[in-house]
Coordinates of C-alpha atoms in Angstrom, one line a residue:
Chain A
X94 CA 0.0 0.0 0.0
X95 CA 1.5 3.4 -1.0
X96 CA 1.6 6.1 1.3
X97 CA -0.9 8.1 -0.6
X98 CA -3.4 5.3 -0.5
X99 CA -3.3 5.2 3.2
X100 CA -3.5 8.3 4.1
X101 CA -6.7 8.5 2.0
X102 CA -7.7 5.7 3.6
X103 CA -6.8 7.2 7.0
X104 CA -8.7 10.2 6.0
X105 CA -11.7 8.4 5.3
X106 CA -11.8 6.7 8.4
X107 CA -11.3 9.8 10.9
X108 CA -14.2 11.4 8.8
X109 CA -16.4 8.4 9.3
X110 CA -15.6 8.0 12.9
X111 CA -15.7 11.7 13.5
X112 CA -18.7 11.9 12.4
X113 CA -20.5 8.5 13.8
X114 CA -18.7 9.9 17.1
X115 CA -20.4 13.2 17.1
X116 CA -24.0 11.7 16.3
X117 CA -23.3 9.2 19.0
X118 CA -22.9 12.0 21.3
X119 CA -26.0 13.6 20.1
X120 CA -27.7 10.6 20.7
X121 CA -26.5 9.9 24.0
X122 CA -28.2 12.9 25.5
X123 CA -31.3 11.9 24.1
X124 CA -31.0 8.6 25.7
X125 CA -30.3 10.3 29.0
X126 CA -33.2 13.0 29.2
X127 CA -35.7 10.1 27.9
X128 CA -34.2 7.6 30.5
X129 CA -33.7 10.2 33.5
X130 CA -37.5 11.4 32.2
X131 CA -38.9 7.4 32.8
X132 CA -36.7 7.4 36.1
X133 CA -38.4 10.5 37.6
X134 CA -41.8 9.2 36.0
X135 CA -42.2 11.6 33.6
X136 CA -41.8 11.5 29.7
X137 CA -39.3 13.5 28.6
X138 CA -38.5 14.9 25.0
X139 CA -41.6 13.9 23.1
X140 CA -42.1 16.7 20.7
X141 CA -40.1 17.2 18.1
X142 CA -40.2 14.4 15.7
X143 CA -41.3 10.8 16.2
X144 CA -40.7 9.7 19.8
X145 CA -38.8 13.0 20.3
X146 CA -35.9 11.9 17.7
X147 CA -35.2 14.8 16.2
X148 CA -34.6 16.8 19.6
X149 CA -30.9 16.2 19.2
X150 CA -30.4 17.7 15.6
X151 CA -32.8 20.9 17.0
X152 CA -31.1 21.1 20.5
X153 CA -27.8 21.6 18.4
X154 CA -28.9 24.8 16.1
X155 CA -30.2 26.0 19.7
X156 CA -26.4 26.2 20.6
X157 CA -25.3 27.6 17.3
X158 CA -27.8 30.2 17.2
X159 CA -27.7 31.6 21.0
X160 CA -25.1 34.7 21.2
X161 CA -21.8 33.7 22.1
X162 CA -20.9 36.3 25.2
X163 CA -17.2 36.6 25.8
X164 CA -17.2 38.1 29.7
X165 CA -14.8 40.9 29.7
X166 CA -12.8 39.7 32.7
X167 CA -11.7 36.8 31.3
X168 CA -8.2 35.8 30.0
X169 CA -9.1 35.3 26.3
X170 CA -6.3 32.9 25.2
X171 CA -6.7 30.5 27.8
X172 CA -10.5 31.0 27.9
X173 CA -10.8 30.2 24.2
X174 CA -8.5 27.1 24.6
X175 CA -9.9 25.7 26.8
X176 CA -12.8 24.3 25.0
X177 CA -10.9 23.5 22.3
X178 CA -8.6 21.4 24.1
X179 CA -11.9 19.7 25.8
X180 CA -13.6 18.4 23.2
X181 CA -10.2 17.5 21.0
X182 CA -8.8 15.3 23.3
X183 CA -12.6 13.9 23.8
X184 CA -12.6 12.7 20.0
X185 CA -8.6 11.9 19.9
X186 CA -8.8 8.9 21.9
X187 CA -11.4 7.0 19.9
X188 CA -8.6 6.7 16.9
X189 CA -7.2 3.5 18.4
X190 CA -10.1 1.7 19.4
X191 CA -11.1 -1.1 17.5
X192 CA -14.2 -1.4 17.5
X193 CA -14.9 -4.5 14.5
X194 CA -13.5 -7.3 13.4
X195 CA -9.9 -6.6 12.3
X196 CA -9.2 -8.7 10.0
X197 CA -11.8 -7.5 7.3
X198 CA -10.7 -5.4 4.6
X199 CA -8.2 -4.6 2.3
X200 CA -4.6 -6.1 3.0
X201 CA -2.6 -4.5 5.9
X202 CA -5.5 -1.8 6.4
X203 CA -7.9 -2.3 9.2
X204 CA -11.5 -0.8 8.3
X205 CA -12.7 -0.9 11.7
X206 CA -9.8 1.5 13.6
X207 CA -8.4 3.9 12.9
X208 CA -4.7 3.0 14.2
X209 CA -3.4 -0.5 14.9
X210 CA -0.9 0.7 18.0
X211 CA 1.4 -1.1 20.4
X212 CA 0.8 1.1 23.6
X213 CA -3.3 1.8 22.8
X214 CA -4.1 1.5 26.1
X215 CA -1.4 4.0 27.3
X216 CA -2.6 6.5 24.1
X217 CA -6.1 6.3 25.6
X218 CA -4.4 6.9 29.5
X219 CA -2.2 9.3 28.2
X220 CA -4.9 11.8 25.8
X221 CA -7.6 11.4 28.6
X222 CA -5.0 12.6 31.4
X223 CA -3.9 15.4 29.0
X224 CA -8.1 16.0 28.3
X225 CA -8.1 17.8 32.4
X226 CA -6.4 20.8 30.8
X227 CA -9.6 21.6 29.3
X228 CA -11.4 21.7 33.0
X229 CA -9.2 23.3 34.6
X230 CA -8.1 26.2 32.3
X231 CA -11.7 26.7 31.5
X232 CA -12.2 27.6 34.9
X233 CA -8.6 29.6 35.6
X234 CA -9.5 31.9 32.8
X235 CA -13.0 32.5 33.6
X236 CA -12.1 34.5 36.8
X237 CA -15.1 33.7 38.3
X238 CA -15.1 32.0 41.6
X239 CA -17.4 29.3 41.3
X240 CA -15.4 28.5 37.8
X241 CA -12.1 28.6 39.9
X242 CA -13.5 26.1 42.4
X243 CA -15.2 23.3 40.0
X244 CA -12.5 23.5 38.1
X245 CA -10.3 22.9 41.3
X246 CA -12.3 20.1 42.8
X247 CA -11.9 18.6 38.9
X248 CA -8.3 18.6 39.0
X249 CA -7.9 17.6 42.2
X250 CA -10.3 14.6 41.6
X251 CA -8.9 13.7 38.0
X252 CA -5.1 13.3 39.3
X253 CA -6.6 11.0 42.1
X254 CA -9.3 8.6 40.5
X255 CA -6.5 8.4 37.5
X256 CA -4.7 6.1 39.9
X257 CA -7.1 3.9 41.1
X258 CA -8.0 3.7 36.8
X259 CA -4.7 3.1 35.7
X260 CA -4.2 0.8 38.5
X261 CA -7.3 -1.4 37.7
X262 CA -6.3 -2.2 34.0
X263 CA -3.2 -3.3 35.2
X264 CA -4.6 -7.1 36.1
X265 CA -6.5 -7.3 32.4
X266 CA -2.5 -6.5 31.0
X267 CA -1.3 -8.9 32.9
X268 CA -3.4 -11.3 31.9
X269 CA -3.4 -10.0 27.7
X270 CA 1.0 -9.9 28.3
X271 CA -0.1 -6.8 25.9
X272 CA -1.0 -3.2 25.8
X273 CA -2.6 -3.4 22.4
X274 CA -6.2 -3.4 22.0
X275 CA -6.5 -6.0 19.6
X276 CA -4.3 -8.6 21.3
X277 CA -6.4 -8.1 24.9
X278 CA -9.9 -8.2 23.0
X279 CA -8.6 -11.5 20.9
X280 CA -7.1 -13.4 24.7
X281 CA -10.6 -13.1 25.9
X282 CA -12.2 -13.9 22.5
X283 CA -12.0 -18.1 23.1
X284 CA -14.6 -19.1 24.9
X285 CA -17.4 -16.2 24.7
X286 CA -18.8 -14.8 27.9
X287 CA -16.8 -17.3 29.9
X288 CA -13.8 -16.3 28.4
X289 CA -14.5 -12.4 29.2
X290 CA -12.1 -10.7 31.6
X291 CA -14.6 -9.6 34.2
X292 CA -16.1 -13.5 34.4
X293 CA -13.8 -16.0 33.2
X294 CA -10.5 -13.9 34.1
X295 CA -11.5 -12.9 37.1
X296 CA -11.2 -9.4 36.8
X297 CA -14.7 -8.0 38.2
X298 CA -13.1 -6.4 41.3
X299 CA -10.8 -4.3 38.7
X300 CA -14.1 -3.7 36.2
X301 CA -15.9 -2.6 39.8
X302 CA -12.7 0.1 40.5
X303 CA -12.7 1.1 36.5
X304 CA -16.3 1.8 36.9
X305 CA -15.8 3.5 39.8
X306 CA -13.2 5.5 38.8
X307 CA -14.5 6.0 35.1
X308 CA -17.6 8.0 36.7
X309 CA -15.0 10.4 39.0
X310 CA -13.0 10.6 35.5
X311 CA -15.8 11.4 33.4
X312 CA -17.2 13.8 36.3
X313 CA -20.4 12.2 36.3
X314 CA -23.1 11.6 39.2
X315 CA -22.3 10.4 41.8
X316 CA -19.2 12.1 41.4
X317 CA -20.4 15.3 39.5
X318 CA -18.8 17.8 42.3
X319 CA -17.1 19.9 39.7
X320 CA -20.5 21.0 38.3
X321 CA -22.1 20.5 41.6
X322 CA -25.4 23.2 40.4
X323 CA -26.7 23.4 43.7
X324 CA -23.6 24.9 45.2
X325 CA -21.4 26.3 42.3
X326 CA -24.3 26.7 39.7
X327 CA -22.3 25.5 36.9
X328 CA -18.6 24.8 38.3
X329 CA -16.1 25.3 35.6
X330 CA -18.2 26.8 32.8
X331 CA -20.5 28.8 34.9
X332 CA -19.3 31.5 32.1
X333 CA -19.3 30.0 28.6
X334 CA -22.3 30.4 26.5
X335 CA -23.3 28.8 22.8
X336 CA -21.2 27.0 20.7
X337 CA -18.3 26.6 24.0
X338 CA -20.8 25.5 26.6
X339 CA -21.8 23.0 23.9
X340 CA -18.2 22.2 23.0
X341 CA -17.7 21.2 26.8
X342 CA -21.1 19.4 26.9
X343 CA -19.9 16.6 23.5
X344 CA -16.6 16.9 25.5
X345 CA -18.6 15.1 28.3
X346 CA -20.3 12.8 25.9
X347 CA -17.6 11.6 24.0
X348 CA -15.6 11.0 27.2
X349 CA -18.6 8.5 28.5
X350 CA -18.6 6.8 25.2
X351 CA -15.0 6.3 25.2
X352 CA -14.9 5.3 28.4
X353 CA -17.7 2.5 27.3
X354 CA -15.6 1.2 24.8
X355 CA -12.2 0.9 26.6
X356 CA -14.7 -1.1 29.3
X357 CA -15.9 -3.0 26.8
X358 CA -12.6 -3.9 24.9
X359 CA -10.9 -4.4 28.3
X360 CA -13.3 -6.4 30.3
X361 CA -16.6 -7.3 28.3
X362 CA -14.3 -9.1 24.9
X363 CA -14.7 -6.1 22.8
X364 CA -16.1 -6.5 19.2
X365 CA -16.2 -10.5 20.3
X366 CA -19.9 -12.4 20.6
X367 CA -20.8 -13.3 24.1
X368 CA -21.9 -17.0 22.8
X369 CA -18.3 -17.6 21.8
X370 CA -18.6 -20.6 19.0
X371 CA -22.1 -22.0 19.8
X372 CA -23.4 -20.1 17.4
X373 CA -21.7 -20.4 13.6
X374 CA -20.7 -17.6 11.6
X375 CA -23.2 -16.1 9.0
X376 CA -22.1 -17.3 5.7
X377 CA -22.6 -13.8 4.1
X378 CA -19.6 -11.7 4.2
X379 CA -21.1 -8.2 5.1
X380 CA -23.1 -10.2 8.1
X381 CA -19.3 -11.6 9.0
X382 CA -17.9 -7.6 9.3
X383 CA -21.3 -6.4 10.9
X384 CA -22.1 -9.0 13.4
X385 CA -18.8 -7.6 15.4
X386 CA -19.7 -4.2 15.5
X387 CA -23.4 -5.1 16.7
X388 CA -22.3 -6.6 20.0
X389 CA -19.3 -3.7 20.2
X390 CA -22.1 -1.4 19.8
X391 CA -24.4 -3.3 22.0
X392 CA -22.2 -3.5 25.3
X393 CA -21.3 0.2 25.0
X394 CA -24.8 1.1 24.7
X395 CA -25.7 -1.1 27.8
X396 CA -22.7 0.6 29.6
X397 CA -24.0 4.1 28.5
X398 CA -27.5 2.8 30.1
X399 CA -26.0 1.8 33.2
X400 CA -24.3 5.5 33.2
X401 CA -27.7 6.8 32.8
X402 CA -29.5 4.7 35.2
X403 CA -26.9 5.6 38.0
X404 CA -27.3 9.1 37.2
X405 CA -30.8 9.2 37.3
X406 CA -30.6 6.6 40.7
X407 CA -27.9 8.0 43.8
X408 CA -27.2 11.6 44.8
X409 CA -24.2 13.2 45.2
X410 CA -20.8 12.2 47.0
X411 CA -19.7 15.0 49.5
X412 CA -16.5 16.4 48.5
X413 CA -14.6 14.7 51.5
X414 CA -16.2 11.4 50.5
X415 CA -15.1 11.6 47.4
X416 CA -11.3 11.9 48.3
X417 CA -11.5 9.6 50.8
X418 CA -13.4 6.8 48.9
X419 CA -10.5 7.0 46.0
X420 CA -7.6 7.4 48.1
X421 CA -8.6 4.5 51.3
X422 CA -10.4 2.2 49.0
X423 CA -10.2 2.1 45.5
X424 CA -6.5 2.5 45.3
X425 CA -5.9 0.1 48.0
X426 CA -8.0 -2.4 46.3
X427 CA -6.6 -2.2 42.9
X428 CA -3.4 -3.0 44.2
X429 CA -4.3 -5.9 45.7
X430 CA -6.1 -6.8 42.5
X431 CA -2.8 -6.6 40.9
X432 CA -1.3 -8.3 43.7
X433 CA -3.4 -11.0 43.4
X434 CA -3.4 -11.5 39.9
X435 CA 0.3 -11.8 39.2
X436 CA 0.2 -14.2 42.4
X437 CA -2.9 -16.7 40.6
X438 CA -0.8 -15.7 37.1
X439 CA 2.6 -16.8 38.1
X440 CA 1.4 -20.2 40.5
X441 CA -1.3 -21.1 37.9
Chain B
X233 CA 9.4 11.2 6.9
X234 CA 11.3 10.9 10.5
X235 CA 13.6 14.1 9.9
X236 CA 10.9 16.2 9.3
X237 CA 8.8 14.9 12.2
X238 CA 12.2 15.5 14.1
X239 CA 12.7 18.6 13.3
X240 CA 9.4 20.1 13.4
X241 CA 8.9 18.8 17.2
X242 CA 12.7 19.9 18.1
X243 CA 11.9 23.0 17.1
X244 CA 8.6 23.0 19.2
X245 CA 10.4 21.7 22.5
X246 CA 12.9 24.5 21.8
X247 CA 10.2 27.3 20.9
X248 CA 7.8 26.0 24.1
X249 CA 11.5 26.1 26.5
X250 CA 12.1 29.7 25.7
X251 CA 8.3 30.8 25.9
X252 CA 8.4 29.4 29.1
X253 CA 11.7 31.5 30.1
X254 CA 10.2 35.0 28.6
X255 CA 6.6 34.2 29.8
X256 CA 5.9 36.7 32.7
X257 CA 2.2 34.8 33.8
X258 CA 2.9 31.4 36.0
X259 CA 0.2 29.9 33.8
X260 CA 1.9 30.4 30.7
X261 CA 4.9 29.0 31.5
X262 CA 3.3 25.7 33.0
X263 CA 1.5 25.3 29.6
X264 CA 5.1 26.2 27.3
X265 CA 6.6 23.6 30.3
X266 CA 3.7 21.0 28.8
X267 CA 4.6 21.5 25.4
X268 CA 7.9 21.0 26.4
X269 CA 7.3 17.7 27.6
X270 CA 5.0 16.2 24.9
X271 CA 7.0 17.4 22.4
X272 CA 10.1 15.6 24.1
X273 CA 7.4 12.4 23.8
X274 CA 7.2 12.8 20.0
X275 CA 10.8 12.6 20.0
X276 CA 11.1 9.4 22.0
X277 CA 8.5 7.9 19.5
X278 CA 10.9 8.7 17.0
X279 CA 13.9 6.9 18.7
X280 CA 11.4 3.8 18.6
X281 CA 11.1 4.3 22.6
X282 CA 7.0 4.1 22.5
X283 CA 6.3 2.8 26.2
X284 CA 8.4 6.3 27.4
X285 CA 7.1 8.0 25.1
X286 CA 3.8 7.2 26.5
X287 CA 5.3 7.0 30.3
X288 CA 6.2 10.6 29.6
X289 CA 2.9 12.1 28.7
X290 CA 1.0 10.1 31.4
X291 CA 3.2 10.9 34.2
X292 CA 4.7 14.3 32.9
X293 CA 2.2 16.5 31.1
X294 CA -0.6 14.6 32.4
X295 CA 0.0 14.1 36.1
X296 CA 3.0 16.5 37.2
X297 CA 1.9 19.5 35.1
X298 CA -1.5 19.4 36.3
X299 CA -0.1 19.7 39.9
X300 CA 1.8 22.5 38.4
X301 CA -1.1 24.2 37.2
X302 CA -3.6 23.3 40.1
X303 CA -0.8 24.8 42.3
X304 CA -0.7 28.1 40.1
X305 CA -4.4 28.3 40.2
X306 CA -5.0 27.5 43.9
X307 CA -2.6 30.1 44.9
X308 CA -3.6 32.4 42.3
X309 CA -0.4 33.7 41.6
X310 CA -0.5 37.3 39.4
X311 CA 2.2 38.5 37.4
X312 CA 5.7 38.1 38.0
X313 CA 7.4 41.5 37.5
X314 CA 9.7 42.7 35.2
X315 CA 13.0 43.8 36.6
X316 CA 16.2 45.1 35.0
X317 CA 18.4 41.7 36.6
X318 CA 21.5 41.9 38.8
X319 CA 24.5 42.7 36.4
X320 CA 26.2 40.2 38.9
X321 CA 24.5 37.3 37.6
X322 CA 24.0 38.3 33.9
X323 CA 28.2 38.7 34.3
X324 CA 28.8 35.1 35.7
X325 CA 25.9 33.3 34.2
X326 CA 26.5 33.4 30.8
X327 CA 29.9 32.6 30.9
X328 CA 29.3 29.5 33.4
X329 CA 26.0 28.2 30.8
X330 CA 29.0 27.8 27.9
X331 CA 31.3 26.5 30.4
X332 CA 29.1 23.6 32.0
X333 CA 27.2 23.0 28.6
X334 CA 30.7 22.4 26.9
X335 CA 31.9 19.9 29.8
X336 CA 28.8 17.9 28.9
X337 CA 29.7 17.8 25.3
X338 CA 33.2 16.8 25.6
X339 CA 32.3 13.9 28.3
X340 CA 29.4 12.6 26.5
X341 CA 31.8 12.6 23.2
X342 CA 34.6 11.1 24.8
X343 CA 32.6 8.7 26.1
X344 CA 33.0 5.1 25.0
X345 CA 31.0 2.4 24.3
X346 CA 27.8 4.5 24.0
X347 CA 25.9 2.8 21.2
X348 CA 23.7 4.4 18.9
X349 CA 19.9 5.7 18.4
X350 CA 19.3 6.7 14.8
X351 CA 15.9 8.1 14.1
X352 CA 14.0 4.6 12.2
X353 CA 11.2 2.4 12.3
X354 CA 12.2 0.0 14.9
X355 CA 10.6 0.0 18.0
X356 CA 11.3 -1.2 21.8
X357 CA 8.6 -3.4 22.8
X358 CA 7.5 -3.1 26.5
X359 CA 8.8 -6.4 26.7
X360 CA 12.1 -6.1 25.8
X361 CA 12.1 -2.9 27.9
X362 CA 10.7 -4.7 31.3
X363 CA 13.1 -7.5 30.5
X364 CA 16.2 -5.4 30.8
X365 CA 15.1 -2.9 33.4
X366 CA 13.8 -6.5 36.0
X367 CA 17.0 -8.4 35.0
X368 CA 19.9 -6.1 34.1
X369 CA 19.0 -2.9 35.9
X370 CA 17.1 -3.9 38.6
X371 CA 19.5 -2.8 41.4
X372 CA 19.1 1.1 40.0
X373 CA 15.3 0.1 39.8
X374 CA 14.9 -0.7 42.9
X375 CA 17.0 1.8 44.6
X376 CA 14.9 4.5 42.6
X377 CA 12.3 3.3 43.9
X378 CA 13.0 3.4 47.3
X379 CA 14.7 7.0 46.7
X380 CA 10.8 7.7 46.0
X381 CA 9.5 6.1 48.4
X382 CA 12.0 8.3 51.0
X383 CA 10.7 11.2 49.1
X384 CA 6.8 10.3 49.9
X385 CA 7.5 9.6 53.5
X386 CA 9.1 13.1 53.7
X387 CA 6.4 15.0 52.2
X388 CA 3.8 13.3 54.8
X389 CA 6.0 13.7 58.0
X390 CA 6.4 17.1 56.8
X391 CA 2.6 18.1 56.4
X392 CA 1.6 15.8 59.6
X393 CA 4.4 17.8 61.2
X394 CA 2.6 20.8 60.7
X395 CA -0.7 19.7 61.9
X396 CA 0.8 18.6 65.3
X397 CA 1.9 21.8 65.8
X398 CA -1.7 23.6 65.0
X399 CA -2.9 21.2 67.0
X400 CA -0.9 21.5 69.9
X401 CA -1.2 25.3 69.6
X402 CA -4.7 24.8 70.4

């Protein structure tokens, strides 16, 4: 393959992704007002288009349209980073995630990711540790107090749940001998749903600390204290307005659905069915490449759901909670996952 | 393909490092300082050193930095001022910058016995990299380690220190 077809390849692929990405995000609000809606017994977007479907599409020339308000107190470079580096960072990290079968298409091209790399699992640590810049110089450069704090409480929770995350994946690499995607998905890919990492590997206190720590990363409820509304009515962008409040809000989104699929490549086999070989492989060839990107899609979708769900189900963490809860337990914990792991690996 | 990669992100190390010195905000300079760093990461890549590469963006730009920053914002430090310098110091330092930058050059080129890193394709697996630093260096591993671990152990006596004292003052 020349170098001029792949990078038209390449191209093609970021522009698909991008844009599957972006409508994902779209979607996942939906899903979340309708869900928190059924949870608080009440219906939620129902009138624009069929079942509310169109709400998306209209909530985003909302944000367009509004008047973008630029404080004048603000420091302007930083202040219009911020979002930028947000939301980029949010959409970086889905270029190594393989999220189909592999092996279909042209020779030495994957068509379902975007890059094969060795370290994916560090790209996806490292981009989403580089993503807090975002938080906190959105609320720096606001100079606005209640900016300053969420965006302090962000930082401060970010740098602590990225331990008890980091920590956690530690027992699925041990058990892959691998940080790339790929070769983790394919060592649980034997035996189906027994063969997963959080059943059959043993791995479901580390998917219980991910998940922990994936809501404090993400800065979702419980763990929403950066945007805590009741006390610091918006936390770090208390101050943006149209087209950068919204970049912040996808920023959010993507963030959740990345975080679904590294759950779902780490502990739930990926792109991989959950019946393992019981059931044979469609003879037709498009059925062979779409099958895997139906149950990749499924078991994020059900991990967005159970984002939702606990959203619409527990109140908040107090702030001393929090820091308590990562630090004296989860971290703990996760190294005695690893502990315990390379102890069952190495006497097996 | 490499040299150009190589040059553009030596050039942005180099353009971030003296940002960071002429910068007058805190802020500013913490953000060159992360340029610095992930630019230095690109480089690595390009030696075929991928898990530092990685290492250095997690635990540099991503977790250091950020302390950096949350640091700068929790203290909310303003603008540093502009002052004329001693003429002391502009005297001496420049001379001893050329002096101690040209002892580096002539030991690290009389050195022997180096080896080479050439900008290519190969690339250090993890593996091979965990092999060598558990086998061949794990002495200077483990004593780094414990260097840190001495480091850690200060910072907390220091701040529970500090606490008896309020306490006691009570």
């Amino acid at each position: 393959m020349t170098i001029l077809q792949f990078f038209l390849w390449s191209l093609l692929k970021v522009a698909v992704v991008t844009v599957v990405m972006l409508l994902g995000v779209a979607y996942t609000v939906l899903l979340e007002r309708k869900l928190v809606g059924r949870i608080q017994n009440r219906w939620g977007p129902s009138r624009v288009g069929p079942f509310g479907l169109l709400q998306p599409l209209v909530d985003g020339a909302k944000s367009f349209l509004k008047e973008d308000i630029i404080p004048t107190a603000v420091y302007r470079p930083l202040y219009l980073l911020a979002p930028i580096i947000a939301l980029g960072c949010a959409l970086i990290s889905i270029a190594v995630v393989p999220f189909g079968d592999p092996n279909v298409g042209p020779d030495g091209l994957h068509l379902f990711q975007i890059s094969d790399v060795n370290i994916g699992l560090l790209v996806i640590l490292g981009i989403t540790s580089i993503g807090v810049y975002g938080i906190a110089l959105a609320g720096w450069s606001s100079n606005n107090k209640y900016s300053l704090l969420g965006s302090l409480r962000s930082s401060a929770q970010l740098i602590s749940y990225e331990l008890a995350l980091g920590l956690s994946l530690v027992g699925v690499v041990l058990r892959a001998q691998s940080l790339n995607l790929r070769v983790i998905v394919e060592s649980q890919a034997s035996r189906g749903i027994l063969t997963w990492n959080i059943f059959g590997g043993l791995q479901f206190i580390a998917f219980f600390i991910y998940l922990m720590a994936a809501y404090a990363e993400t800065n979702r409820s419980p763990f929403d204290l950066p945007e805590a509304e009741s006390e610091l009515t918006a936390g770090y962008h208390t101050e943006y307005s149209s087209m950068k409040f919204a970049m912040f809000f996808m920023a959010e989104y993507a963030n959740m659905i990345t975080v679904g699929c590294v759950a779902t490549l780490l502990f739930l086999g990926g792109w991989t069915s959950p019946f393992g070989n019981l059931i044979p492989l469609p003879q037709n060839i498009v059925l062979q490449a779409l099958l895997p990107i139906f149950w990749f899609v499924l078991k994020v979708f059900s991990f967005l759901f159970l984002y939702v769900w606990v959203r619409g189900t527990l109140p908040r963490f107090r702030y001393d909670q929090l820091m308590s809860f990562g630090w004296r337990y989860l971290l703990p914990l996760a190294i005695l996952n690893i502990v315990g792991t390379s102890l069952w690996l190495a006497y097996r | 393909m490499h040299l150009i990669l190589f040059v553009l992100f030596a050039g942005l190390c180099l353009a971030g490092a003296i940002n960071l010195l002429l910068q007058s905000h805190p802020i500013n300079s913490a953000l060159s300082l992360i340029v610095v760093m992930t630019s230095l990461a690109v480089l690595y890549l390009l030696l075929g050193a991928e898990f530092l590469a990685a290492a250095q963006v997690i635990v540099y730009a991503g977790a250091i930095m950020v302390l950096f920053t949350f640091v700068v914002m929790l203290l909310n430090a303003g603008r540093e001022e502009r002052t004329l310098g001693s003429r002391a110091a502009r005297a001496v330092g420049f001379p001893a910058v050329v002096v101690i930058l040209s002892v580096i050059a002539t030991v690290i080129l009389k050195a022997q016995g180096l080896g080479t890193a050439s900008l290519s394709d190969g690339i250090t697996s993890t593996e091979e990299l965990s092999a060598v630093l558990f086998t061949k260096l794990l002495l200077p591993f483990e004593v780094t380690s414990v260097l840190i671990l001495i480091a850690i152990l200060g910072a907390v006596a220091l701040a529970r220190h500090g606490d008896g004292e309020r306490t006691a003052g009570k």
